[in-house]
Amino acid sequence: RKEVEQDPGPFNVPEGATVAFNCTYSNSASQSFFWYRQDCRKEPKLLMSVYSSGNEDGRFTAQLNRASQYISLLIRDSKLSDSATYLCAVNPGNTDKLIFGTGTRLQVFP
Amino acid sequence: ETGVTQSPTHLIKTRGQQVTLRCSSQSGHNTVSWYQQALGQGPQFIFQYYREEENGRGNFPPRFSGLQFPNYSSELNVNALELDDSALYLCASSRPQEYTEAFFGQGTRLTVV
């Protein structure tokens, strides 16, 4: 089993739709969780950190479920500019490295 | 912009050659991590440097090596290049001891032919 798993998609949604991505992790001792956005042939850019209490930034909401070992990202009112690959990243806690999923591709169409 | 800069942005090398990639970390960040991202995959952790010492290593062979300098900039060296080394190489800087978000440079796209 991979340490961090994501559905690769693609998710094709119309503008204005709500879309949710999940990411599961295998190490129950994992400490920190993040969502990154990556545009084609660009570097990953931090979208959100994920806290136990959940956090929201505008149209984006991230949640952590430690019991079931997954994190989620909800995007409301999708925009064309949201089209990208969304990577989840987990810090397993024994070092400062991040373990990434393979990414979920989102395509928002008009 | 993250303040993390990498050079060069693109590079083509021949199998068997050696390559050096460079990274300048964000101001105030003394930890630098290197990742390899193959096409269609997430970034894979290569190693991390803190205070000029290697501080953790992923599942990469010894021909992947690195350095960190007193100004916290870093180099990634790869010897005996193989075709499978073709990837986007990403450098990320962060502050240690209070694990914070990692901020990536724009990456170096290496093609091995």
PDB file of C-alpha atoms in Angstrom:
ATOM      1  CA  ARG A   1       0.000   0.000   0.000  1.00  0.00           C
ATOM      2  CA  LYS A   2       1.305   3.450  -0.895  1.00  0.00           C
ATOM      3  CA  GLU A   3       2.003   5.808   1.985  1.00  0.00           C
ATOM      4  CA  VAL A   4      -0.204   8.507   0.478  1.00  0.00           C
ATOM      5  CA  GLU A   5      -2.912   7.745  -2.055  1.00  0.00           C
ATOM      6  CA  GLN A   6      -5.068   9.950  -4.208  1.00  0.00           C
ATOM      7  CA  ASP A   7      -7.570   9.322  -6.954  1.00  0.00           C
ATOM      8  CA  PRO A   8      -5.688  10.519 -10.069  1.00  0.00           C
ATOM      9  CA  GLY A   9      -8.884  11.682 -11.784  1.00  0.00           C
ATOM     10  CA  PRO A  10      -9.311  13.533 -14.000  1.00  0.00           C
ATOM     11  CA  PHE A  11     -12.289  15.242 -12.481  1.00  0.00           C
ATOM     12  CA  ASN A  12     -14.109  17.154 -15.203  1.00  0.00           C
ATOM     13  CA  VAL A  13     -16.598  19.627 -13.719  1.00  0.00           C
ATOM     14  CA  PRO A  14     -18.535  22.620 -15.025  1.00  0.00           C
ATOM     15  CA  GLU A  15     -17.929  26.118 -13.758  1.00  0.00           C
ATOM     16  CA  GLY A  16     -19.763  26.725 -10.525  1.00  0.00           C
ATOM     17  CA  ALA A  17     -19.701  23.116  -9.422  1.00  0.00           C
ATOM     18  CA  THR A  18     -18.513  21.858  -6.068  1.00  0.00           C
ATOM     19  CA  VAL A  19     -15.820  19.219  -6.174  1.00  0.00           C
ATOM     20  CA  ALA A  20     -14.147  17.230  -3.409  1.00  0.00           C
ATOM     21  CA  PHE A  21     -10.886  15.328  -3.341  1.00  0.00           C
ATOM     22  CA  ASN A  22      -9.796  12.806  -0.780  1.00  0.00           C
ATOM     23  CA  CYS A  23      -6.341  11.629   0.133  1.00  0.00           C
ATOM     24  CA  THR A  24      -5.556   8.696   2.414  1.00  0.00           C
ATOM     25  CA  TYR A  25      -2.363   8.136   4.355  1.00  0.00           C
ATOM     26  CA  SER A  26      -1.020   4.985   5.946  1.00  0.00           C
ATOM     27  CA  ASN A  27       1.127   6.270   8.814  1.00  0.00           C
ATOM     28  CA  SER A  28      -1.071   7.007  11.804  1.00  0.00           C
ATOM     29  CA  ALA A  29       1.770   8.987  13.419  1.00  0.00           C
ATOM     30  CA  SER A  30       1.746  11.574  10.630  1.00  0.00           C
ATOM     31  CA  GLN A  31       1.995  15.078  11.973  1.00  0.00           C
ATOM     32  CA  SER A  32       1.282  17.648   9.298  1.00  0.00           C
ATOM     33  CA  PHE A  33      -0.842  17.713   6.201  1.00  0.00           C
ATOM     34  CA  PHE A  34      -0.949  19.983   3.212  1.00  0.00           C
ATOM     35  CA  TRP A  35      -2.638  20.554  -0.112  1.00  0.00           C
ATOM     36  CA  TYR A  36      -0.548  21.841  -3.009  1.00  0.00           C
ATOM     37  CA  ARG A  37      -1.697  23.018  -6.407  1.00  0.00           C
ATOM     38  CA  GLN A  38       0.459  22.299  -9.434  1.00  0.00           C
ATOM     39  CA  ASP A  39      -0.096  23.802 -12.864  1.00  0.00           C
ATOM     40  CA  CYS A  40       1.210  22.027 -15.931  1.00  0.00           C
ATOM     41  CA  ARG A  41       5.030  21.995 -16.011  1.00  0.00           C
ATOM     42  CA  LYS A  42       5.242  24.287 -12.987  1.00  0.00           C
ATOM     43  CA  GLU A  43       6.290  23.783  -9.394  1.00  0.00           C
ATOM     44  CA  PRO A  44       3.794  22.803  -6.662  1.00  0.00           C
ATOM     45  CA  LYS A  45       2.438  25.806  -4.797  1.00  0.00           C
ATOM     46  CA  LEU A  46       1.095  25.555  -1.285  1.00  0.00           C
ATOM     47  CA  LEU A  47      -2.670  25.883  -1.286  1.00  0.00           C
ATOM     48  CA  MET A  48      -3.524  25.108   2.326  1.00  0.00           C
ATOM     49  CA  SER A  49      -2.256  23.498   5.461  1.00  0.00           C
ATOM     50  CA  VAL A  50      -4.759  21.096   6.984  1.00  0.00           C
ATOM     51  CA  TYR A  51      -5.543  21.344  10.660  1.00  0.00           C
ATOM     52  CA  SER A  52      -7.428  18.951  12.907  1.00  0.00           C
ATOM     53  CA  SER A  53     -10.210  21.466  13.318  1.00  0.00           C
ATOM     54  CA  GLY A  54     -10.533  21.959   9.590  1.00  0.00           C
ATOM     55  CA  ASN A  55      -9.808  25.196   7.845  1.00  0.00           C
ATOM     56  CA  GLU A  56     -11.343  27.341   5.155  1.00  0.00           C
ATOM     57  CA  ASP A  57      -9.867  29.863   2.773  1.00  0.00           C
ATOM     58  CA  GLY A  58     -12.477  31.446   0.561  1.00  0.00           C
ATOM     59  CA  ARG A  59     -13.903  28.766  -1.719  1.00  0.00           C
ATOM     60  CA  PHE A  60     -11.512  26.129  -0.398  1.00  0.00           C
ATOM     61  CA  THR A  61     -12.102  23.968   2.675  1.00  0.00           C
ATOM     62  CA  ALA A  62      -9.667  21.376   3.975  1.00  0.00           C
ATOM     63  CA  GLN A  63     -10.433  18.752   6.588  1.00  0.00           C
ATOM     64  CA  LEU A  64      -8.509  16.080   8.434  1.00  0.00           C
ATOM     65  CA  ASN A  65      -9.963  12.829   9.706  1.00  0.00           C
ATOM     66  CA  ARG A  66      -7.336  11.177  11.870  1.00  0.00           C
ATOM     67  CA  ALA A  67      -9.507   8.205  12.783  1.00  0.00           C
ATOM     68  CA  SER A  68      -9.941   7.215   9.152  1.00  0.00           C
ATOM     69  CA  GLN A  69      -6.571   8.621   8.107  1.00  0.00           C
ATOM     70  CA  TYR A  70      -7.636  10.850   5.289  1.00  0.00           C
ATOM     71  CA  ILE A  71      -7.633  14.494   4.370  1.00  0.00           C
ATOM     72  CA  SER A  72     -10.039  16.195   2.040  1.00  0.00           C
ATOM     73  CA  LEU A  73     -10.198  19.311  -0.073  1.00  0.00           C
ATOM     74  CA  LEU A  74     -13.500  20.872  -1.072  1.00  0.00           C
ATOM     75  CA  ILE A  75     -13.663  23.490  -3.802  1.00  0.00           C
ATOM     76  CA  ARG A  76     -16.906  25.418  -4.095  1.00  0.00           C
ATOM     77  CA  ASP A  77     -18.063  27.480  -7.072  1.00  0.00           C
ATOM     78  CA  SER A  78     -15.310  26.124  -9.324  1.00  0.00           C
ATOM     79  CA  LYS A  79     -13.606  28.566 -11.669  1.00  0.00           C
ATOM     80  CA  LEU A  80     -11.853  27.843 -14.936  1.00  0.00           C
ATOM     81  CA  SER A  81      -8.658  28.965 -13.229  1.00  0.00           C
ATOM     82  CA  ASP A  82      -8.983  26.137 -10.695  1.00  0.00           C
ATOM     83  CA  SER A  83      -7.978  23.676 -13.422  1.00  0.00           C
ATOM     84  CA  ALA A  84      -4.753  22.118 -12.161  1.00  0.00           C
ATOM     85  CA  THR A  85      -3.384  19.068 -10.386  1.00  0.00           C
ATOM     86  CA  TYR A  86      -3.965  18.979  -6.642  1.00  0.00           C
ATOM     87  CA  LEU A  87      -1.342  17.186  -4.585  1.00  0.00           C
ATOM     88  CA  CYS A  88      -1.760  16.146  -1.010  1.00  0.00           C
ATOM     89  CA  ALA A  89       1.348  15.966   1.140  1.00  0.00           C
ATOM     90  CA  VAL A  90       1.919  14.377   4.524  1.00  0.00           C
ATOM     91  CA  ASN A  91       4.745  14.847   6.973  1.00  0.00           C
ATOM     92  CA  PRO A  92       5.210  11.470   8.685  1.00  0.00           C
ATOM     93  CA  GLY A  93       6.717  13.101  11.752  1.00  0.00           C
ATOM     94  CA  ASN A  94      10.088  11.402  11.948  1.00  0.00           C
ATOM     95  CA  THR A  95      11.777  13.898   9.698  1.00  0.00           C
ATOM     96  CA  ASP A  96      10.932  17.070   7.843  1.00  0.00           C
ATOM     97  CA  LYS A  97      10.300  15.345   4.542  1.00  0.00           C
ATOM     98  CA  LEU A  98       6.954  15.417   2.802  1.00  0.00           C
ATOM     99  CA  ILE A  99       5.363  12.390   1.213  1.00  0.00           C
ATOM    100  CA  PHE A 100       3.198  13.306  -1.737  1.00  0.00           C
ATOM    101  CA  GLY A 101       0.355  11.579  -3.434  1.00  0.00           C
ATOM    102  CA  THR A 102       0.369  11.271  -7.201  1.00  0.00           C
ATOM    103  CA  GLY A 103      -2.037  14.168  -7.521  1.00  0.00           C
ATOM    104  CA  THR A 104      -5.626  14.576  -8.660  1.00  0.00           C
ATOM    105  CA  ARG A 105      -6.208  16.381 -11.921  1.00  0.00           C
ATOM    106  CA  LEU A 106      -9.106  18.818 -12.055  1.00  0.00           C
ATOM    107  CA  GLN A 107     -10.449  20.241 -15.300  1.00  0.00           C
ATOM    108  CA  VAL A 108     -13.146  22.904 -15.023  1.00  0.00           C
ATOM    109  CA  PHE A 109     -15.048  23.532 -18.244  1.00  0.00           C
ATOM    110  CA  PRO A 110     -17.281  26.465 -19.250  1.00  0.00           C
TER     111      PRO A 110
ATOM    112  CA  GLU B   1       6.851  34.117  -5.556  1.00  0.00           C
ATOM    113  CA  THR B   2       8.374  31.910  -2.874  1.00  0.00           C
ATOM    114  CA  GLY B   3      11.869  33.397  -2.913  1.00  0.00           C
ATOM    115  CA  VAL B   4      13.345  29.975  -3.679  1.00  0.00           C
ATOM    116  CA  THR B   5      15.348  30.055  -6.889  1.00  0.00           C
ATOM    117  CA  GLN B   6      16.787  27.181  -8.849  1.00  0.00           C
ATOM    118  CA  SER B   7      19.208  27.001 -11.732  1.00  0.00           C
ATOM    119  CA  PRO B   8      19.283  26.054 -14.471  1.00  0.00           C
ATOM    120  CA  THR B   9      15.610  25.826 -15.446  1.00  0.00           C
ATOM    121  CA  HIS B  10      16.220  23.262 -18.170  1.00  0.00           C
ATOM    122  CA  LEU B  11      19.063  20.893 -18.866  1.00  0.00           C
ATOM    123  CA  ILE B  12      19.793  18.135 -21.343  1.00  0.00           C
ATOM    124  CA  LYS B  13      22.468  15.596 -20.499  1.00  0.00           C
ATOM    125  CA  THR B  14      23.727  12.357 -21.972  1.00  0.00           C
ATOM    126  CA  ARG B  15      23.486   9.052 -20.147  1.00  0.00           C
ATOM    127  CA  GLY B  16      26.560   8.509 -17.982  1.00  0.00           C
ATOM    128  CA  GLN B  17      27.285  12.191 -17.491  1.00  0.00           C
ATOM    129  CA  GLN B  18      27.187  14.089 -14.204  1.00  0.00           C
ATOM    130  CA  VAL B  19      24.971  17.060 -13.382  1.00  0.00           C
ATOM    131  CA  THR B  20      24.854  19.730 -10.671  1.00  0.00           C
ATOM    132  CA  LEU B  21      21.656  21.581  -9.861  1.00  0.00           C
ATOM    133  CA  ARG B  22      21.550  24.639  -7.637  1.00  0.00           C
ATOM    134  CA  CYS B  23      19.082  26.143  -5.205  1.00  0.00           C
ATOM    135  CA  SER B  24      18.925  29.338  -3.170  1.00  0.00           C
ATOM    136  CA  SER B  25      16.545  29.105  -0.252  1.00  0.00           C
ATOM    137  CA  GLN B  26      14.030  31.658   0.944  1.00  0.00           C
ATOM    138  CA  SER B  27      15.392  34.249   3.342  1.00  0.00           C
ATOM    139  CA  GLY B  28      15.217  32.959   6.917  1.00  0.00           C
ATOM    140  CA  HIS B  29      14.931  29.317   5.872  1.00  0.00           C
ATOM    141  CA  ASN B  30      17.935  27.180   6.770  1.00  0.00           C
ATOM    142  CA  THR B  31      16.532  23.833   5.714  1.00  0.00           C
ATOM    143  CA  VAL B  32      16.593  22.747   2.097  1.00  0.00           C
ATOM    144  CA  SER B  33      14.975  19.611   0.705  1.00  0.00           C
ATOM    145  CA  TRP B  34      15.297  18.143  -2.764  1.00  0.00           C
ATOM    146  CA  TYR B  35      12.580  16.236  -4.577  1.00  0.00           C
ATOM    147  CA  GLN B  36      12.378  14.393  -7.884  1.00  0.00           C
ATOM    148  CA  GLN B  37       9.106  14.505  -9.796  1.00  0.00           C
ATOM    149  CA  ALA B  38       8.718  12.128 -12.706  1.00  0.00           C
ATOM    150  CA  LEU B  39       5.984  12.745 -15.248  1.00  0.00           C
ATOM    151  CA  GLY B  40       2.564  11.918 -13.855  1.00  0.00           C
ATOM    152  CA  GLN B  41       3.869  11.316 -10.338  1.00  0.00           C
ATOM    153  CA  GLY B  42       4.044  13.286  -7.141  1.00  0.00           C
ATOM    154  CA  PRO B  43       7.377  14.641  -5.922  1.00  0.00           C
ATOM    155  CA  GLN B  44       9.611  12.033  -4.292  1.00  0.00           C
ATOM    156  CA  PHE B  45      11.876  13.071  -1.402  1.00  0.00           C
ATOM    157  CA  ILE B  46      15.582  12.738  -2.222  1.00  0.00           C
ATOM    158  CA  PHE B  47      17.232  14.278   0.847  1.00  0.00           C
ATOM    159  CA  GLN B  48      17.280  17.270   3.138  1.00  0.00           C
ATOM    160  CA  TYR B  49      20.042  19.534   4.398  1.00  0.00           C
ATOM    161  CA  TYR B  50      20.079  21.437   7.653  1.00  0.00           C
ATOM    162  CA  ARG B  51      23.077  23.404   8.876  1.00  0.00           C
ATOM    163  CA  GLU B  52      25.191  21.973   6.077  1.00  0.00           C
ATOM    164  CA  GLU B  53      24.523  18.371   7.119  1.00  0.00           C
ATOM    165  CA  GLU B  54      22.315  15.771   5.465  1.00  0.00           C
ATOM    166  CA  ASN B  55      19.253  15.414   7.640  1.00  0.00           C
ATOM    167  CA  GLY B  56      17.258  12.575   6.169  1.00  0.00           C
ATOM    168  CA  ARG B  57      17.368  10.736   2.885  1.00  0.00           C
ATOM    169  CA  GLY B  58      14.789   9.047   0.721  1.00  0.00           C
ATOM    170  CA  ASN B  59      15.132   5.890  -1.321  1.00  0.00           C
ATOM    171  CA  PHE B  60      17.699   7.166  -3.799  1.00  0.00           C
ATOM    172  CA  PRO B  61      21.087   5.603  -4.639  1.00  0.00           C
ATOM    173  CA  PRO B  62      24.393   7.135  -3.494  1.00  0.00           C
ATOM    174  CA  ARG B  63      25.015   8.639  -6.923  1.00  0.00           C
ATOM    175  CA  PHE B  64      22.543  11.304  -5.763  1.00  0.00           C
ATOM    176  CA  SER B  65      24.487  13.560  -3.427  1.00  0.00           C
ATOM    177  CA  GLY B  66      24.216  17.075  -2.145  1.00  0.00           C
ATOM    178  CA  LEU B  67      25.765  19.974  -0.361  1.00  0.00           C
ATOM    179  CA  GLN B  68      24.554  22.898   1.652  1.00  0.00           C
ATOM    180  CA  PHE B  69      26.606  26.050   2.000  1.00  0.00           C
ATOM    181  CA  PRO B  70      26.869  28.500   4.927  1.00  0.00           C
ATOM    182  CA  ASN B  71      24.420  30.853   3.206  1.00  0.00           C
ATOM    183  CA  TYR B  72      21.926  27.908   3.135  1.00  0.00           C
ATOM    184  CA  SER B  73      22.033  27.540  -0.626  1.00  0.00           C
ATOM    185  CA  SER B  74      22.334  23.983  -1.820  1.00  0.00           C
ATOM    186  CA  GLU B  75      23.448  21.767  -4.671  1.00  0.00           C
ATOM    187  CA  LEU B  76      22.172  18.435  -5.894  1.00  0.00           C
ATOM    188  CA  ASN B  77      24.691  16.304  -7.759  1.00  0.00           C
ATOM    189  CA  VAL B  78      23.795  13.266  -9.782  1.00  0.00           C
ATOM    190  CA  ASN B  79      26.530  11.023 -11.154  1.00  0.00           C
ATOM    191  CA  ALA B  80      26.343   8.401 -13.878  1.00  0.00           C
ATOM    192  CA  LEU B  81      23.042   9.721 -15.211  1.00  0.00           C
ATOM    193  CA  GLU B  82      20.451   7.197 -16.327  1.00  0.00           C
ATOM    194  CA  LEU B  83      17.510   7.718 -18.654  1.00  0.00           C
ATOM    195  CA  ASP B  84      15.131   7.295 -15.699  1.00  0.00           C
ATOM    196  CA  ASP B  85      16.714  10.301 -14.013  1.00  0.00           C
ATOM    197  CA  SER B  86      14.791  12.480 -16.465  1.00  0.00           C
ATOM    198  CA  ALA B  87      12.422  14.448 -14.250  1.00  0.00           C
ATOM    199  CA  LEU B  88      11.607  17.785 -12.679  1.00  0.00           C
ATOM    200  CA  TYR B  89      13.950  18.381  -9.737  1.00  0.00           C
ATOM    201  CA  LEU B  90      12.449  20.576  -7.066  1.00  0.00           C
ATOM    202  CA  CYS B  91      14.097  22.345  -4.199  1.00  0.00           C
ATOM    203  CA  ALA B  92      12.050  23.367  -1.185  1.00  0.00           C
ATOM    204  CA  SER B  93      13.050  25.498   1.754  1.00  0.00           C
ATOM    205  CA  SER B  94      11.492  25.552   5.193  1.00  0.00           C
ATOM    206  CA  ARG B  95      12.182  26.466   8.778  1.00  0.00           C
ATOM    207  CA  PRO B  96      13.159  23.507  10.924  1.00  0.00           C
ATOM    208  CA  GLN B  97      11.984  22.428  14.342  1.00  0.00           C
ATOM    209  CA  GLU B  98       8.542  23.898  13.869  1.00  0.00           C
ATOM    210  CA  TYR B  99       7.539  21.974  10.825  1.00  0.00           C
ATOM    211  CA  THR B 100       6.074  24.501   8.518  1.00  0.00           C
ATOM    212  CA  GLU B 101       5.041  24.500   4.962  1.00  0.00           C
ATOM    213  CA  ALA B 102       7.680  23.804   2.338  1.00  0.00           C
ATOM    214  CA  PHE B 103       7.995  26.364  -0.435  1.00  0.00           C
ATOM    215  CA  PHE B 104       9.248  25.167  -3.791  1.00  0.00           C
ATOM    216  CA  GLY B 105      11.437  26.772  -6.377  1.00  0.00           C
ATOM    217  CA  GLN B 106      10.412  26.666 -10.011  1.00  0.00           C
ATOM    218  CA  GLY B 107      12.376  23.465 -10.545  1.00  0.00           C
ATOM    219  CA  THR B 108      14.980  22.226 -12.973  1.00  0.00           C
ATOM    220  CA  ARG B 109      13.725  20.039 -15.777  1.00  0.00           C
ATOM    221  CA  LEU B 110      16.415  17.477 -16.539  1.00  0.00           C
ATOM    222  CA  THR B 111      16.296  15.388 -19.678  1.00  0.00           C
ATOM    223  CA  VAL B 112      18.740  12.513 -20.032  1.00  0.00           C
ATOM    224  CA  VAL B 113      19.211  11.224 -23.567  1.00  0.00           C
TER     225      VAL B 113
END
